[in-house]
Coordinates of C-alpha atoms in Angstrom, one line a residue:
M1 CA -60.2 66.4 110.0
R2 CA -57.4 64.2 111.5
A3 CA -54.8 63.4 109.0
E4 CA -51.0 62.6 109.2
P5 CA -48.2 65.2 109.9
I6 CA -45.6 66.2 107.6
V7 CA -42.3 67.0 107.9
S8 CA -38.7 67.0 106.3
R9 CA -36.8 63.4 106.5
R10 CA -34.2 66.0 107.8
Q11 CA -36.4 66.6 111.1
V12 CA -37.2 64.1 113.4
L13 CA -39.3 61.9 111.1
S14 CA -42.7 62.4 111.7
A15 CA -45.4 61.1 109.4
A16 CA -46.9 62.9 106.1
G17 CA -52.3 62.4 105.5
A18 CA -62.9 55.4 98.9
A19 CA -63.8 55.0 95.5
G20 CA -66.5 57.5 94.1
I21 CA -67.6 60.7 94.2
I22 CA -68.0 62.2 97.5
G23 CA -70.9 64.3 98.0
T24 CA -72.7 67.0 100.2
A25 CA -73.7 65.1 103.5
G26 CA -73.9 67.0 106.6
C27 CA -74.4 70.4 107.8
I28 CA -72.3 73.0 106.4
S29 CA -74.4 75.6 104.7
D30 CA -73.3 76.8 101.2
D31 CA -74.0 80.3 100.2
S32 CA -71.0 80.9 98.2
D33 CA -70.5 81.1 94.6
D34 CA -67.7 79.0 93.3
S35 CA -67.5 79.9 90.0
V36 CA -64.2 82.2 88.8
D37 CA -63.1 83.9 86.2
I38 CA -59.5 82.4 85.3
G39 CA -58.6 83.4 81.9
D40 CA -55.6 82.5 80.1
Y41 CA -51.8 83.5 81.0
D42 CA -50.5 85.9 79.0
G43 CA -46.9 85.9 80.0
E44 CA -46.5 89.0 82.1
E45 CA -43.9 88.5 85.0
V46 CA -45.6 87.4 88.0
T47 CA -44.7 86.1 91.5
L48 CA -46.9 83.3 92.9
E49 CA -47.0 82.5 96.7
Y50 CA -46.8 78.6 97.1
A51 CA -47.8 77.6 100.9
T52 CA -46.2 74.4 101.4
A53 CA -44.6 72.3 104.8
P54 CA -41.0 71.8 105.3
L55 CA -41.1 68.4 103.4
F56 CA -40.7 70.6 100.5
G57 CA -39.5 73.8 102.1
D58 CA -36.2 72.5 103.0
I59 CA -35.4 71.8 99.1
E60 CA -36.9 75.0 98.0
D61 CA -33.7 75.4 95.3
E62 CA -34.2 72.1 94.3
L63 CA -37.9 72.3 93.4
K64 CA -37.5 75.5 91.6
Q65 CA -35.3 73.8 89.7
S66 CA -37.3 71.1 88.5
M67 CA -40.2 73.4 88.3
R68 CA -38.1 74.8 85.2
D69 CA -36.9 71.7 83.9
A70 CA -40.5 70.4 83.5
G71 CA -41.7 73.8 81.4
L72 CA -42.7 76.3 84.0
H73 CA -42.5 79.8 81.9
E74 CA -40.0 82.0 82.5
N75 CA -41.9 84.8 83.6
I76 CA -43.4 82.4 86.4
E77 CA -41.3 83.0 89.7
V78 CA -42.3 80.7 92.6
E79 CA -42.2 82.4 96.4
F80 CA -42.3 79.3 99.4
S81 CA -44.2 80.0 101.9
T82 CA -43.5 77.3 104.6
G83 CA -45.5 77.1 107.9
V84 CA -46.6 74.8 110.4
W85 CA -46.2 71.0 109.4
G86 CA -49.5 69.3 111.0
A87 CA -52.2 68.7 109.0
D88 CA -54.3 70.0 111.6
D89 CA -52.4 72.9 112.3
Q90 CA -52.4 73.4 108.7
Q91 CA -55.7 73.3 108.3
D92 CA -56.3 76.3 110.9
R93 CA -53.8 78.1 109.5
Y94 CA -55.8 78.0 105.9
T95 CA -59.1 78.6 107.5
Q96 CA -57.6 81.9 108.9
I97 CA -56.2 83.0 104.8
L98 CA -59.3 81.5 103.4
Q99 CA -62.0 82.8 105.9
A100 CA -60.2 86.6 105.4
G101 CA -60.4 86.4 101.7
R102 CA -56.9 87.0 101.3
S103 CA -55.3 87.1 97.8
T104 CA -52.3 85.0 99.0
P105 CA -50.9 82.0 98.9
D106 CA -52.0 81.1 95.8
I107 CA -51.1 77.7 95.4
M108 CA -51.5 75.5 98.5
L109 CA -50.5 72.2 99.7
T110 CA -53.8 70.8 101.0
N111 CA -55.0 67.4 102.6
F112 CA -58.0 65.6 101.7
A113 CA -59.4 65.7 105.2
Y114 CA -60.2 69.4 104.5
T115 CA -62.6 68.7 101.5
S116 CA -65.8 68.6 103.5
A117 CA -64.5 72.3 105.5
F118 CA -63.2 74.1 102.6
A119 CA -65.1 73.0 99.4
P120 CA -68.7 74.0 100.4
R121 CA -67.7 77.4 101.6
G122 CA -66.3 78.5 98.0
W123 CA -63.0 78.6 99.6
L124 CA -61.2 76.4 97.3
V125 CA -61.2 76.7 93.5
D126 CA -63.3 73.7 91.2
L127 CA -60.5 72.6 89.2
N128 CA -62.9 71.4 86.6
E129 CA -63.2 74.6 85.6
A130 CA -59.3 75.6 85.6
L131 CA -57.3 72.4 84.3
S132 CA -57.0 71.6 80.8
D133 CA -59.3 68.9 79.2
E134 CA -56.2 66.8 78.6
K135 CA -55.1 66.7 82.6
L136 CA -58.8 66.5 83.5
A137 CA -58.6 63.1 81.1
E138 CA -55.6 62.1 83.0
L139 CA -56.9 62.1 86.4
E140 CA -59.6 59.8 85.3
S141 CA -57.6 57.1 83.7
G142 CA -53.7 57.5 85.2
Y143 CA -53.7 58.5 88.7
H144 CA -54.2 56.9 92.1
Q145 CA -58.4 57.2 92.1
T146 CA -59.0 57.0 95.4
M147 CA -56.8 59.6 95.9
V148 CA -58.2 62.0 93.4
D149 CA -62.0 60.8 94.3
S150 CA -60.9 62.1 98.1
M151 CA -60.9 65.9 97.0
R152 CA -64.3 66.0 95.1
W153 CA -67.3 67.2 96.6
D154 CA -70.7 67.6 94.8
G155 CA -69.3 67.0 91.7
G156 CA -66.7 69.4 92.0
L157 CA -62.6 68.7 91.8
Y158 CA -60.6 70.8 94.6
G159 CA -57.5 69.4 94.3
V160 CA -54.8 67.5 92.4
P161 CA -52.7 65.0 93.8
Q162 CA -49.0 66.0 94.6
F163 CA -47.9 63.0 96.2
V164 CA -49.9 60.1 97.5
D165 CA -48.7 58.4 101.4
I166 CA -48.6 54.3 101.4
P167 CA -48.4 52.8 104.6
A168 CA -46.8 49.6 104.9
I169 CA -45.1 47.3 107.6
L170 CA -41.4 47.8 107.7
Y171 CA -39.4 45.0 109.1
R172 CA -36.0 43.9 110.5
K173 CA -35.3 41.3 107.9
D174 CA -32.3 40.5 109.9
Y175 CA -34.3 39.6 113.0
V176 CA -36.8 37.4 111.5
E177 CA -34.0 35.4 109.7
N178 CA -32.5 34.8 112.8
A179 CA -35.7 33.3 114.1
G180 CA -35.6 30.5 111.6
Y181 CA -37.9 32.8 108.4
D182 CA -37.2 33.1 104.7
P183 CA -38.9 36.5 103.6
E184 CA -37.0 36.8 100.5
G185 CA -38.0 33.2 99.5
E186 CA -41.7 33.3 101.0
N187 CA -42.2 36.5 98.8
W188 CA -43.1 38.4 102.2
A189 CA -42.7 42.0 99.9
T190 CA -45.4 41.3 97.6
E191 CA -47.5 38.3 99.4
P192 CA -49.7 39.5 102.3
M193 CA -49.4 37.5 105.6
T194 CA -52.4 36.6 107.5
W195 CA -52.4 38.3 111.5
E196 CA -52.1 34.9 112.8
R197 CA -48.5 34.2 111.0
F198 CA -48.0 38.0 111.8
A199 CA -48.3 36.9 115.3
E200 CA -46.4 33.8 115.4
V201 CA -43.3 36.1 113.6
A202 CA -43.3 38.6 115.9
S203 CA -43.2 36.8 119.1
D204 CA -40.7 34.1 117.7
A205 CA -38.4 37.1 116.5
V206 CA -38.9 38.9 119.8
E207 CA -37.4 35.3 121.6
A208 CA -34.7 34.5 118.9
N209 CA -32.8 38.3 118.9
D210 CA -33.9 39.4 122.8
V211 CA -35.4 42.5 121.4
E212 CA -38.1 44.3 123.4
H213 CA -40.8 45.0 121.0
G214 CA -42.6 42.7 118.4
Y215 CA -44.6 45.2 116.5
T216 CA -44.7 49.2 117.1
T217 CA -47.2 51.3 116.0
T218 CA -49.4 54.7 117.3
L219 CA -52.3 53.9 118.5
N220 CA -53.4 57.6 120.6
Q221 CA -56.8 58.7 120.7
R222 CA -55.8 60.8 117.3
T223 CA -54.9 57.5 115.2
I224 CA -56.6 54.4 116.5
G225 CA -60.3 55.0 115.7
H226 CA -59.3 56.9 112.4
Q227 CA -56.5 55.1 110.8
T228 CA -54.5 52.7 112.7
G229 CA -57.1 50.9 114.5
Y230 CA -59.4 51.2 111.4
E231 CA -57.1 49.5 109.3
K232 CA -57.1 46.4 110.9
V233 CA -60.9 46.4 111.1
V234 CA -61.3 46.6 107.5
T235 CA -58.5 44.0 107.0
M236 CA -60.5 41.4 109.5
G237 CA -63.6 42.2 106.9
G238 CA -65.4 44.9 108.3
N239 CA -65.9 48.3 108.6
Y240 CA -68.1 51.0 110.6
F241 CA -70.7 52.0 107.7
G242 CA -71.0 48.5 106.1
D243 CA -69.9 48.4 102.5
M244 CA -66.8 51.2 101.8
E245 CA -69.3 52.7 99.3
N246 CA -71.2 53.8 102.7
Q247 CA -68.0 56.0 103.8
H248 CA -68.9 59.1 103.3
G249 CA -72.7 59.7 103.3
P250 CA -75.4 59.9 102.9
I251 CA -75.5 60.9 106.8
G252 CA -78.7 59.4 108.9
D253 CA -79.1 57.2 105.8
R254 CA -76.1 54.8 105.9
P255 CA -75.8 51.3 107.8
I256 CA -73.8 51.3 111.2
T257 CA -71.8 48.5 111.3
I258 CA -69.4 49.1 114.6
D259 CA -71.2 46.4 117.0
D260 CA -70.2 43.8 114.4
E261 CA -68.2 40.1 114.5
P262 CA -65.2 42.0 112.4
V263 CA -64.7 44.7 114.9
I264 CA -65.0 42.7 118.2
E265 CA -62.6 40.1 116.8
T266 CA -60.4 43.5 115.7
L267 CA -60.0 44.3 119.2
R268 CA -59.4 40.7 120.8
M269 CA -56.9 40.4 118.4
M270 CA -55.4 44.1 119.9
R271 CA -55.7 43.0 122.7
T272 CA -53.6 39.6 122.3
F273 CA -51.3 41.6 120.5
M274 CA -50.8 44.0 123.5
H275 CA -51.9 41.8 126.5
G276 CA -51.1 37.9 125.6
S277 CA -52.7 34.7 126.0
D278 CA -53.6 35.6 129.7
D279 CA -55.9 38.3 128.5
E280 CA -59.6 37.4 129.2
Y281 CA -60.4 38.1 125.8
A282 CA -57.1 36.6 123.8
I283 CA -57.9 34.9 120.5
D284 CA -57.4 31.2 121.2
G285 CA -53.7 29.6 120.0
M286 CA -52.9 33.6 118.8
D287 CA -49.2 34.7 119.7
G288 CA -49.1 37.5 121.6
D289 CA -47.7 40.3 123.9
F290 CA -45.5 42.2 121.8
L291 CA -47.0 45.4 121.0
P292 CA -46.3 47.5 123.9
S293 CA -49.2 48.7 126.0
E294 CA -47.6 53.0 125.3
A295 CA -48.9 52.7 121.8
L296 CA -52.0 53.8 123.5
G297 CA -50.5 57.3 123.8
W298 CA -48.0 57.1 121.3
D299 CA -48.3 59.4 117.9
T300 CA -46.1 58.9 115.0
T301 CA -42.8 60.2 116.0
P302 CA -42.9 58.0 119.8
S303 CA -44.0 54.6 117.9
M304 CA -41.0 55.2 115.4
E305 CA -38.3 55.1 118.2
S306 CA -37.8 51.8 119.3
F307 CA -37.7 50.3 115.7
G308 CA -35.4 53.1 115.0
A309 CA -33.2 52.3 118.0
G310 CA -33.2 48.5 116.9
D311 CA -36.1 47.3 119.6
A312 CA -38.6 46.3 117.4
V313 CA -39.2 44.0 114.8
F314 CA -42.2 45.1 113.2
H315 CA -43.5 48.7 112.9
R316 CA -46.5 50.5 110.6
N317 CA -45.6 53.4 109.1
W318 CA -46.0 55.7 106.2
S319 CA -43.9 55.5 103.4
F320 CA -41.8 58.2 103.9
A321 CA -40.0 56.5 106.6
I322 CA -38.6 53.9 104.2
A323 CA -35.6 56.4 102.6
S324 CA -34.6 57.3 106.5
F325 CA -34.7 53.6 107.5
G326 CA -33.3 52.0 104.8
G327 CA -30.2 54.0 104.4
E328 CA -26.5 52.4 104.8
E329 CA -26.3 54.5 107.7
D330 CA -29.6 53.0 109.7
F331 CA -30.7 49.5 108.5
G332 CA -29.4 49.2 104.6
E333 CA -30.7 46.1 103.1
D334 CA -31.7 44.9 106.5
L335 CA -34.8 47.0 106.5
G336 CA -37.7 45.1 104.7
L337 CA -40.9 46.2 103.6
M338 CA -44.3 44.2 103.4
P339 CA -47.9 45.0 102.2
F340 CA -50.5 44.8 106.0
P341 CA -51.7 41.6 106.8
Y342 CA -55.1 40.4 107.1
G343 CA -57.8 38.5 108.8
V344 CA -59.8 37.1 106.2
S345 CA -59.4 37.4 102.2
E346 CA -61.5 39.5 100.3
D347 CA -63.8 37.0 99.2
E348 CA -64.7 35.9 102.5
A349 CA -65.1 39.5 103.9
K350 CA -68.5 40.7 105.1
Y351 CA -68.5 43.9 103.1
N352 CA -67.6 45.1 99.7
G353 CA -64.3 46.9 99.7
T354 CA -62.9 45.0 102.9
G355 CA -60.8 41.9 103.8
G356 CA -57.4 41.4 102.5
T357 CA -54.5 43.6 102.4
N358 CA -55.6 47.4 103.1
A359 CA -54.4 50.3 104.4
T360 CA -55.7 53.7 104.9
L361 CA -55.1 56.9 102.7
G362 CA -52.7 59.4 103.4
G363 CA -50.8 62.4 100.9
W364 CA -51.5 65.7 99.7
H365 CA -52.7 67.4 97.4
L366 CA -52.8 71.2 95.5
S367 CA -55.0 73.2 95.5
L368 CA -55.9 77.0 94.2
N369 CA -57.1 80.2 96.1
P370 CA -60.3 81.6 94.6
E371 CA -59.2 85.0 95.8
S372 CA -55.7 84.7 94.0
E373 CA -55.3 87.7 91.5
N374 CA -52.8 85.5 89.5
L375 CA -54.9 82.4 88.9
A376 CA -54.1 82.2 85.4
A377 CA -50.2 81.8 86.4
A378 CA -51.2 79.4 89.2
V379 CA -52.9 77.1 87.3
E380 CA -49.9 77.1 84.8
L381 CA -47.8 76.4 88.0
L382 CA -50.3 73.6 89.0
E383 CA -49.6 72.1 85.6
V384 CA -46.0 71.8 86.1
M385 CA -46.5 70.5 89.7
T386 CA -48.4 67.5 88.3
S387 CA -46.3 66.7 85.2
E388 CA -44.3 63.2 85.6
Q389 CA -41.1 64.9 85.9
F390 CA -41.7 66.9 88.8
Y391 CA -43.3 63.9 90.5
L392 CA -40.7 61.7 89.6
D393 CA -38.3 64.8 91.0
I394 CA -39.9 65.2 94.4
F395 CA -39.8 61.0 94.5
E396 CA -36.3 61.3 94.3
F397 CA -36.0 64.2 96.2
T398 CA -37.7 63.1 99.7
G399 CA -39.3 59.9 99.1
S400 CA -42.5 61.1 98.6
T401 CA -44.7 58.4 96.4
P402 CA -45.9 59.5 92.8
P403 CA -49.8 59.5 92.7
K404 CA -49.7 57.6 89.3
P405 CA -49.1 54.4 89.5
E406 CA -47.3 53.7 86.2
L407 CA -44.3 55.9 87.5
F408 CA -43.5 53.4 89.6
E409 CA -42.2 51.5 86.1
S410 CA -40.0 54.2 84.9
D411 CA -36.2 54.3 84.9
Q412 CA -35.9 57.1 87.0
A413 CA -37.9 55.7 89.8
Q414 CA -36.1 52.5 89.3
E415 CA -33.1 54.4 90.1
V416 CA -33.6 55.9 93.1
D417 CA -31.4 55.2 95.5
I418 CA -32.9 53.0 98.7
M419 CA -36.6 53.4 97.6
S420 CA -36.7 51.4 94.3
R421 CA -35.7 48.4 96.4
Y422 CA -39.3 48.7 97.8
L423 CA -41.4 49.6 94.8
D424 CA -42.8 46.5 94.4
T425 CA -44.5 46.4 97.6
L426 CA -45.5 50.3 97.4
Q427 CA -47.4 49.4 94.2
L428 CA -49.3 46.7 95.7
Q429 CA -50.1 48.5 98.7
S430 CA -51.1 51.5 96.9
E431 CA -53.5 49.3 94.9
N432 CA -55.3 48.2 98.4
Q433 CA -55.8 51.5 100.0
W434 CA -59.1 53.3 101.2
V435 CA -59.9 56.8 102.3
H436 CA -61.8 57.7 105.9
P437 CA -65.0 59.3 105.6
I438 CA -64.8 62.6 104.7
N439 CA -68.0 64.7 105.6
P440 CA -68.2 66.8 108.5
I441 CA -69.1 64.8 111.6
W442 CA -66.6 62.2 111.1
D443 CA -63.9 63.9 113.6
T444 CA -66.7 63.8 116.4
Q445 CA -67.3 59.7 115.4
S446 CA -64.0 59.0 115.3
N447 CA -63.4 60.4 118.6
S448 CA -66.0 58.3 120.2
I449 CA -64.7 55.7 118.3
A450 CA -61.3 56.0 119.7
S451 CA -62.6 56.4 123.2
E452 CA -64.2 53.1 123.6
F453 CA -61.3 51.1 121.6
H454 CA -59.0 52.8 124.3
A455 CA -60.9 51.3 127.1
C456 CA -61.1 48.1 125.8
L457 CA -57.4 47.8 125.0
N458 CA -57.2 49.8 128.7
Q459 CA -58.8 46.1 129.8
E460 CA -61.5 48.4 131.6
Q461 CA -64.1 47.5 129.4
S462 CA -64.9 44.3 127.2
P463 CA -64.7 44.3 123.0
Q464 CA -68.7 43.6 122.9
E465 CA -69.2 46.6 126.0
A466 CA -66.5 48.4 123.5
V467 CA -68.6 48.1 120.3
E468 CA -71.9 48.6 121.8
A469 CA -71.0 51.8 123.3
A470 CA -69.4 53.2 120.0
Q471 CA -72.1 51.9 117.9
E472 CA -74.3 54.1 120.3
D473 CA -72.6 56.9 120.0
V474 CA -72.1 57.1 116.5
E475 CA -75.7 56.4 115.6
A476 CA -76.8 59.6 117.8
I477 CA -74.3 61.6 116.1
E478 CA -75.0 60.7 112.4
Q479 CA -79.3 61.2 113.5
K480 CA -78.7 64.7 115.2
E481 CA -76.9 66.0 112.1
A482 CA -78.8 64.2 109.4

């Protein structure tokens, strides 16, 4: 499965990763027995291996102290194992470990994209059998529910959120003010604008500030079909599978709605943004020619470079990017944040769960290795790492947003440098997130969609031709695996 990479802010910035229970939809056989005997931790001295990413490995000492402050038993030591930083690479790493039946790492930082591959094979502990009743109840009521549900499979729960990544639109306040706009007075932070208004502002700000780009984002093969292009489809009231409740399946028994008007209009809008009003399929009256065609080859880091250099007005990214761009050595309070624009309101949207400001889900979870020889102690550690204290500490240390919405209102969150300026926007956008399909065929389907979207935005085929070709491919994959 595809997901955004996670890295440390200390490295050259790169990005970090459907309500309802996800079921078994697809072709993975399950001959495993998920049940494990966890028992109770008896206080014996034990060292647990925590497999994580550079985002956390770079601040190992601070996190170990936070664990102690949050109540980790004095006889439990934690050894950090920092591996690769990409979500796909991390999945490959875990696949080798879990397939071999290794007993370490005991606890792992995992992505919801792994759920459909790992859970059916019994490679993760069903946390319904491991967590306290209090924690399970808390997950049902106090957490970002889409994030929790993304780790469910056939009634099991295979991860607990460590942090949620919230995508939003970063922008230069000074640039838009130079163009005559008043983002504070118009409350851009919590009142989403339409894509038509967004295009007008972007064009005006490019002209007023003599900058190169109005809007930058990643649109490469990895992201356009399942993330950055898909987001725009949803804000236009469309979806690939009708209502959002169909996201994950059942495969072969759900509508395929790619060749639908909202998707066509999304491609027309993106062509307008990229090629301007001279494009044959541009939307009449909409401003454009401010999204670089180079974005079709950009992943997250390249997409950030022109914005970081001051050459772009708007930029789509995850919440992790705020902490660096908002520092005094960078843009300081000239950095603005706004929720995703939209094409139609929720009331006007064709499909349930679409329309209005909407963004894809990102973020990472904690999961347990069923082959661990120290599962009881690992459960103790997991409970500590999902405490409010630990959530707030990693927010303060890294800017990684807590998966419990109520923590946005806490005193500690309100005092976090830089990030505290943007909590209202982050909270609003976190309430309007959805997750891409989680099933064994999504990677293949999203690649097909991406190829057709690319051909359209490269002006090699019309929006109508693109959606018809994508529809045919996705239907064929669907029926083959049904």
